[in-house]
Amino acid sequence: MIISKILSLWLCFAICSTVFAQESYTVKGSVLNANTLNPIEGATIVGEGFQAISSSTGQFIINNLSQGTHTLYVSHVGFKPKELTLHVIEDMQTPVITLNIATTNLDEIEVHGKSKNRKLQETPTVSYEIDEEFLKQNRENSLMQTLDKLPGVSTINIGSGQSKPVIRGLGFNRVSVVQNGIKHEAQQWGGDHGLEIDQYGLEAIQIIKGPASLLYGSDAIAGVVNIKPSAIPIKNSFKGDVNLLGESNNDLFGISAGIQTRNDKWFYNGRITYRDYGDYKVPTDEINYENYIFELHKDNLRNTAGKEANASFSVGFITDNLKTVTYISNVNAKNGFFANAHGLEVRTSNIDYDSSNRDIDLPFHTVNHFKLTNNTTVFKGNHQLNFDIGYQNNYREEHSEPVPHGYMPKPNDSKERLFNKNTFTLNARDQFKLGENHEIVAGINGEFQDNSIGGWGFLIPAYQRYTASLFAYDQFEIDSDLHLQAGVRYDYGVINTESYFDWYPSTINNSDGSTSYVYLQRAQDKTLNFGNFSGSLGLSYINNNTSYKVNLGKSFRMPLANELASDGVNYHMYRYEKGNLDLDAEESYQLDLEITHTQDEFSVGISPFANFFDNYIYLNPTSNYYETLQIYEYTQSKVFRIGGEIQASTRLFKNIQLDAAAEYVYSRQTSGPKKDFTLPFSPPLSGLFTASYQFKKLLFLRNPQIVANYRVTADQNEIVPPEEPTDGYQVLNMSLLTEINVLKNKLPLDMRIKVNNIFNKKYFNHTSFYRLIEVPEAGRNISLSLTQTFN
């Protein structure tokens, strides 16, 4: 129904496009480094009546150019400007503009310009840069589902809209998510706690694979998802966009609208997003959980509907010596959980879960994430001083049917748990040149968290967490193609947990035959301290079209409150969890390698790694049960991991682009109660093959492109009991990307039609929590996205 409405709107636009025939054209081109053929970001393309800026991939777009000859002036700091003539005709070839590096000798001082891609090549860490175009073309229901097209990046899913980042098989609080320089603080320890970030309006994301604790703190032991600030608009500019989205599988309707503007020194950016969706469909009509069969009405996974409302605003000020930007955002969501995932008592529930596929019944959660941050950069002589200040409030309520458990009587309301976490962050760093070849960065980080709890259920206690750190690293240019990076960091943290007693008495049988009624203590007042060093040493070498990287890092991670002091039922994970106050901080040692080779129409890369944990923290399933739920206890063991990614791409006949990527992780516990087993939720061997064909023109469609993604995943037989093996699968997705000229002298309408799981295949994702109760992944989904940009 939602899709039909969007399609009707699209058809209206298509008819309009035939009515308003026009003689203007949209020109897409790219700006490259003439020496390396790497893309140049931020190049300015100016002509009479138009202006454009190249993206991180070097691409630029000029709209509404009339047929004929136009003069372009292309410039970028550090490169020689170029003036050229562009002949605009129908079916013209894509212009490629190359700029030469400008070297100026002034009193024996040489000024060299470097592109962002060149800087990434010179940095020994293994990372990817994702631009706005990638995000638009691959957008899924959540940010991490959008990013899991990248090799080495996957997700832990629960439902259709909740997912958490996993980098090379490690997730939860081992992956740090950073937005605008501030670490995103939600309830990272919960598998059903999503990122709570509006993915609309994001322009650039950096994925760092491997330990990044040196730069981003102890939670970055596995990697970083670094969401970068939006680019500063050009002077006296105004632009905006409106996006409409519809999906067939869960009848989703979404709208997102944003604007940005700048005069001389002040600039502004705002966005609002709303999404409303129903229960999603799976390719089965029944679920088998604990030998009980749950019938599904019309294949709907009942009570998985939800709604989200997000808003953000930023204001900035820039001069030659100062740049400051203040961001305010709020993400609010209400999501249901598959009813039969919260215990078998749903069998006796009076709720009619099949009355409507848009109802959000019990169990559900509500989340509100408020964020206020400021990023200020001061340029003073040879120094660049950066200050990040942030405040976040993450408020979450979990509601379920009030059902008595054990000695607990029936509660009076549905509020099972409440978490209210306030986080204050301060970062400061100084970046400066030391001599000709040393670029030094030194800084401090500080963070304070206060998490209070409520509700009639208990899982983790209230706590306060303080962390402080010092770090410094040096990027040393041995010569223009050989770079060494070395750094060290020290982190110190304190966590205070608060005592907690059950609100109801439990019956205790005494040795003398008498009976006592005791309010059991679940947590105690405890103060724990952790401190440790991190460090890394890396080398990068660029040999013409081939680059080499090697990086050796040591990192550590402080245990969180749930690992130390949990003691309760986690129904969303179908288990009873118990913490361990004797846990040590995790220590990890990792060796990363990367070799990439790039030519005009072909590129290939390989990035293997080896990793050793001296005391990896994980939930160990025991043979004991609590009210039919298995008890899991946090413990530590030595773990060895090895794996990597390989990817290749080529362009054929100018119209066909082929990409292939594969990833694999092998994990083995070398000590502890699960010695010789792998780690829980270890991702299997997986490959992604992508083919795209670019048409010149198709009817009224401009620049249409057809893309096919074929995911091949192997069996996963490497498990930790009580996990069960997961069969491999193959899934085909396809999409059509195009533009439609709706009105004369207006920017074109961007349209994307995408079909996921074309053959409605039933399969299980080994890293999905719903896999534990035999819930397959979502069935076929047709989505339609329309984006109108204006300026």
PDB file of C-alpha atoms in Angstrom, residues 242-379:
ATOM      1  CA  VAL A 242      13.532  16.010   0.603  1.00  0.00           C
ATOM      2  CA  ASN A 243      13.560  12.200   0.607  1.00  0.00           C
ATOM      3  CA  LEU A 244      10.513   9.920   0.462  1.00  0.00           C
ATOM      4  CA  LEU A 245      10.908   6.216   1.188  1.00  0.00           C
ATOM      5  CA  GLY A 246       8.478   3.317   0.979  1.00  0.00           C
ATOM      6  CA  GLU A 247       9.029  -0.418   1.572  1.00  0.00           C
ATOM      7  CA  SER A 248       6.767  -3.360   0.864  1.00  0.00           C
ATOM      8  CA  ASN A 249       7.960  -5.940   3.408  1.00  0.00           C
ATOM      9  CA  ASN A 250       6.956  -3.972   6.507  1.00  0.00           C
ATOM     10  CA  ASP A 251       4.807  -1.256   4.863  1.00  0.00           C
ATOM     11  CA  LEU A 252       7.348   1.368   5.830  1.00  0.00           C
ATOM     12  CA  PHE A 253       6.848   5.019   5.044  1.00  0.00           C
ATOM     13  CA  GLY A 254       9.620   7.508   5.714  1.00  0.00           C
ATOM     14  CA  ILE A 255      10.365  11.135   5.004  1.00  0.00           C
ATOM     15  CA  SER A 256      13.513  13.143   5.650  1.00  0.00           C
ATOM     16  CA  ALA A 257      14.090  16.810   4.845  1.00  0.00           C
ATOM     17  CA  GLY A 258      17.231  18.870   5.340  1.00  0.00           C
ATOM     18  CA  ILE A 259      18.585  22.318   4.541  1.00  0.00           C
ATOM     19  CA  GLN A 260      21.967  23.998   4.820  1.00  0.00           C
ATOM     20  CA  THR A 261      22.984  27.572   4.207  1.00  0.00           C
ATOM     21  CA  ARG A 262      25.881  29.959   4.687  1.00  0.00           C
ATOM     22  CA  ASN A 263      26.476  33.679   4.346  1.00  0.00           C
ATOM     23  CA  ASP A 264      30.034  34.889   4.886  1.00  0.00           C
ATOM     24  CA  LYS A 265      31.184  33.444   8.206  1.00  0.00           C
ATOM     25  CA  TRP A 266      28.065  31.836   9.670  1.00  0.00           C
ATOM     26  CA  PHE A 267      26.587  28.570   8.406  1.00  0.00           C
ATOM     27  CA  TYR A 268      23.605  26.432   9.434  1.00  0.00           C
ATOM     28  CA  ASN A 269      22.360  22.902   8.910  1.00  0.00           C
ATOM     29  CA  GLY A 270      19.042  21.316   9.906  1.00  0.00           C
ATOM     30  CA  ARG A 271      17.224  18.029   9.316  1.00  0.00           C
ATOM     31  CA  ILE A 272      14.053  16.220  10.411  1.00  0.00           C
ATOM     32  CA  THR A 273      13.290  12.535   9.751  1.00  0.00           C
ATOM     33  CA  TYR A 274      10.231  10.416  10.438  1.00  0.00           C
ATOM     34  CA  ARG A 275       9.772   6.673   9.814  1.00  0.00           C
ATOM     35  CA  ASP A 276       6.745   4.488  10.536  1.00  0.00           C
ATOM     36  CA  TYR A 277       6.672   0.749   9.787  1.00  0.00           C
ATOM     37  CA  GLY A 278       4.680  -2.375  10.532  1.00  0.00           C
ATOM     38  CA  ASP A 279       5.572  -5.978  11.341  1.00  0.00           C
ATOM     39  CA  TYR A 280       8.070  -7.356   8.873  1.00  0.00           C
ATOM     40  CA  LYS A 281       7.525 -10.565   6.938  1.00  0.00           C
ATOM     41  CA  VAL A 282       9.659 -13.693   6.987  1.00  0.00           C
ATOM     42  CA  PRO A 283       9.531 -16.552   4.455  1.00  0.00           C
ATOM     43  CA  THR A 284       7.860 -19.016   6.832  1.00  0.00           C
ATOM     44  CA  ASP A 285       4.449 -19.418   8.445  1.00  0.00           C
ATOM     45  CA  GLU A 286       5.600 -20.810  11.807  1.00  0.00           C
ATOM     46  CA  ILE A 287       8.398 -20.500  14.383  1.00  0.00           C
ATOM     47  CA  ASN A 288       9.633 -23.368  16.559  1.00  0.00           C
ATOM     48  CA  TYR A 289      10.869 -22.116  19.943  1.00  0.00           C
ATOM     49  CA  GLU A 290      11.587 -24.501  22.849  1.00  0.00           C
ATOM     50  CA  ASN A 291       9.588 -27.234  21.015  1.00  0.00           C
ATOM     51  CA  TYR A 292       6.550 -24.952  20.874  1.00  0.00           C
ATOM     52  CA  ILE A 293       5.155 -24.000  17.455  1.00  0.00           C
ATOM     53  CA  PHE A 294       4.079 -20.367  16.968  1.00  0.00           C
ATOM     54  CA  GLU A 295       1.860 -19.781  13.959  1.00  0.00           C
ATOM     55  CA  LEU A 296       2.516 -16.543  12.049  1.00  0.00           C
ATOM     56  CA  HIS A 297      -0.375 -14.572  10.573  1.00  0.00           C
ATOM     57  CA  LYS A 298       0.343 -13.825   6.896  1.00  0.00           C
ATOM     58  CA  ASP A 299       4.047 -14.499   7.593  1.00  0.00           C
ATOM     59  CA  ASN A 300       4.266 -11.367   9.741  1.00  0.00           C
ATOM     60  CA  LEU A 301       6.752 -11.538  12.600  1.00  0.00           C
ATOM     61  CA  ARG A 302       4.252 -10.124  15.022  1.00  0.00           C
ATOM     62  CA  ASN A 303       4.954  -7.077  17.140  1.00  0.00           C
ATOM     63  CA  THR A 304       8.052  -5.943  15.223  1.00  0.00           C
ATOM     64  CA  ALA A 305       6.494  -2.617  14.168  1.00  0.00           C
ATOM     65  CA  GLY A 306       7.979   0.693  15.176  1.00  0.00           C
ATOM     66  CA  LYS A 307       8.242   4.424  14.613  1.00  0.00           C
ATOM     67  CA  GLU A 308      11.103   6.918  14.776  1.00  0.00           C
ATOM     68  CA  ALA A 309      11.244  10.711  14.875  1.00  0.00           C
ATOM     69  CA  ASN A 310      14.610  12.456  14.603  1.00  0.00           C
ATOM     70  CA  ALA A 311      15.683  16.097  14.482  1.00  0.00           C
ATOM     71  CA  SER A 312      19.073  17.801  14.308  1.00  0.00           C
ATOM     72  CA  PHE A 313      20.440  21.320  13.949  1.00  0.00           C
ATOM     73  CA  SER A 314      23.912  22.800  13.771  1.00  0.00           C
ATOM     74  CA  VAL A 315      25.329  26.298  13.663  1.00  0.00           C
ATOM     75  CA  GLY A 316      28.914  27.201  12.830  1.00  0.00           C
ATOM     76  CA  PHE A 317      31.242  30.147  12.550  1.00  0.00           C
ATOM     77  CA  ILE A 318      34.455  30.245  10.513  1.00  0.00           C
ATOM     78  CA  THR A 319      37.307  32.702  10.002  1.00  0.00           C
ATOM     79  CA  ASP A 320      40.889  32.329   8.853  1.00  0.00           C
ATOM     80  CA  ASN A 321      42.018  31.325  12.362  1.00  0.00           C
ATOM     81  CA  LEU A 322      38.910  29.797  13.930  1.00  0.00           C
ATOM     82  CA  LYS A 323      36.235  27.254  13.158  1.00  0.00           C
ATOM     83  CA  THR A 324      33.534  26.304  15.657  1.00  0.00           C
ATOM     84  CA  VAL A 325      30.409  24.183  15.133  1.00  0.00           C
ATOM     85  CA  THR A 326      27.678  23.355  17.658  1.00  0.00           C
ATOM     86  CA  TYR A 327      25.417  20.351  17.021  1.00  0.00           C
ATOM     87  CA  ILE A 328      22.089  19.508  18.646  1.00  0.00           C
ATOM     88  CA  SER A 329      20.266  16.272  17.833  1.00  0.00           C
ATOM     89  CA  ASN A 330      17.485  14.146  19.249  1.00  0.00           C
ATOM     90  CA  VAL A 331      16.542  10.612  18.202  1.00  0.00           C
ATOM     91  CA  ASN A 332      13.288   9.147  19.504  1.00  0.00           C
ATOM     92  CA  ALA A 333      12.035   5.639  18.762  1.00  0.00           C
ATOM     93  CA  LYS A 334       9.464   3.104  19.858  1.00  0.00           C
ATOM     94  CA  ASN A 335       9.995  -0.454  18.655  1.00  0.00           C
ATOM     95  CA  GLY A 336       8.212  -3.687  19.353  1.00  0.00           C
ATOM     96  CA  PHE A 337       9.980  -6.996  19.915  1.00  0.00           C
ATOM     97  CA  PHE A 338       8.837 -10.276  18.436  1.00  0.00           C
ATOM     98  CA  ALA A 339       6.284 -11.313  21.033  1.00  0.00           C
ATOM     99  CA  ASN A 340       7.426 -14.906  21.354  1.00  0.00           C
ATOM    100  CA  ALA A 341      11.029 -13.885  21.941  1.00  0.00           C
ATOM    101  CA  HIS A 342      10.289 -12.646  25.451  1.00  0.00           C
ATOM    102  CA  GLY A 343       9.465 -15.913  27.117  1.00  0.00           C
ATOM    103  CA  LEU A 344       6.914 -18.641  26.651  1.00  0.00           C
ATOM    104  CA  GLU A 345       4.288 -16.925  28.812  1.00  0.00           C
ATOM    105  CA  VAL A 346       3.128 -15.191  25.628  1.00  0.00           C
ATOM    106  CA  ARG A 347       1.208 -18.405  24.917  1.00  0.00           C
ATOM    107  CA  THR A 348      -1.286 -17.376  27.621  1.00  0.00           C
ATOM    108  CA  SER A 349      -1.355 -13.662  26.763  1.00  0.00           C
ATOM    109  CA  ASN A 350      -4.661 -11.910  26.060  1.00  0.00           C
ATOM    110  CA  ILE A 351      -3.035  -9.545  23.543  1.00  0.00           C
ATOM    111  CA  ASP A 352      -4.248 -10.048  19.980  1.00  0.00           C
ATOM    112  CA  TYR A 353      -0.902  -9.658  18.210  1.00  0.00           C
ATOM    113  CA  ASP A 354      -2.472 -10.289  14.812  1.00  0.00           C
ATOM    114  CA  SER A 355      -5.162  -7.602  15.015  1.00  0.00           C
ATOM    115  CA  SER A 356      -2.973  -5.142  13.106  1.00  0.00           C
ATOM    116  CA  ASN A 357       0.509  -5.335  11.655  1.00  0.00           C
ATOM    117  CA  ARG A 358       1.169  -1.734  12.823  1.00  0.00           C
ATOM    118  CA  ASP A 359       0.311  -2.244  16.511  1.00  0.00           C
ATOM    119  CA  ILE A 360       3.211  -1.869  18.952  1.00  0.00           C
ATOM    120  CA  ASP A 361       2.134  -4.151  21.779  1.00  0.00           C
ATOM    121  CA  LEU A 362       4.038  -5.598  24.713  1.00  0.00           C
ATOM    122  CA  PRO A 363       6.960  -6.230  24.764  1.00  0.00           C
ATOM    123  CA  PHE A 364       8.421  -2.992  23.371  1.00  0.00           C
ATOM    124  CA  HIS A 365      11.000  -0.375  24.189  1.00  0.00           C
ATOM    125  CA  THR A 366      11.158   3.401  23.902  1.00  0.00           C
ATOM    126  CA  VAL A 367      14.428   5.241  23.433  1.00  0.00           C
ATOM    127  CA  ASN A 368      15.337   8.902  23.421  1.00  0.00           C
ATOM    128  CA  HIS A 369      18.896   9.979  22.668  1.00  0.00           C
ATOM    129  CA  PHE A 370      19.706  13.683  23.082  1.00  0.00           C
ATOM    130  CA  LYS A 371      23.096  14.980  22.062  1.00  0.00           C
ATOM    131  CA  LEU A 372      24.731  18.413  22.354  1.00  0.00           C
ATOM    132  CA  THR A 373      28.304  18.809  21.098  1.00  0.00           C
ATOM    133  CA  ASN A 374      30.736  21.506  20.071  1.00  0.00           C
ATOM    134  CA  ASN A 375      33.842  21.169  17.900  1.00  0.00           C
ATOM    135  CA  THR A 376      36.257  24.094  17.869  1.00  0.00           C
ATOM    136  CA  THR A 377      39.504  24.382  15.924  1.00  0.00           C
ATOM    137  CA  VAL A 378      41.971  27.210  16.489  1.00  0.00           C
ATOM    138  CA  PHE A 379      44.804  27.831  14.018  1.00  0.00           C
TER     139      PHE A 379
END
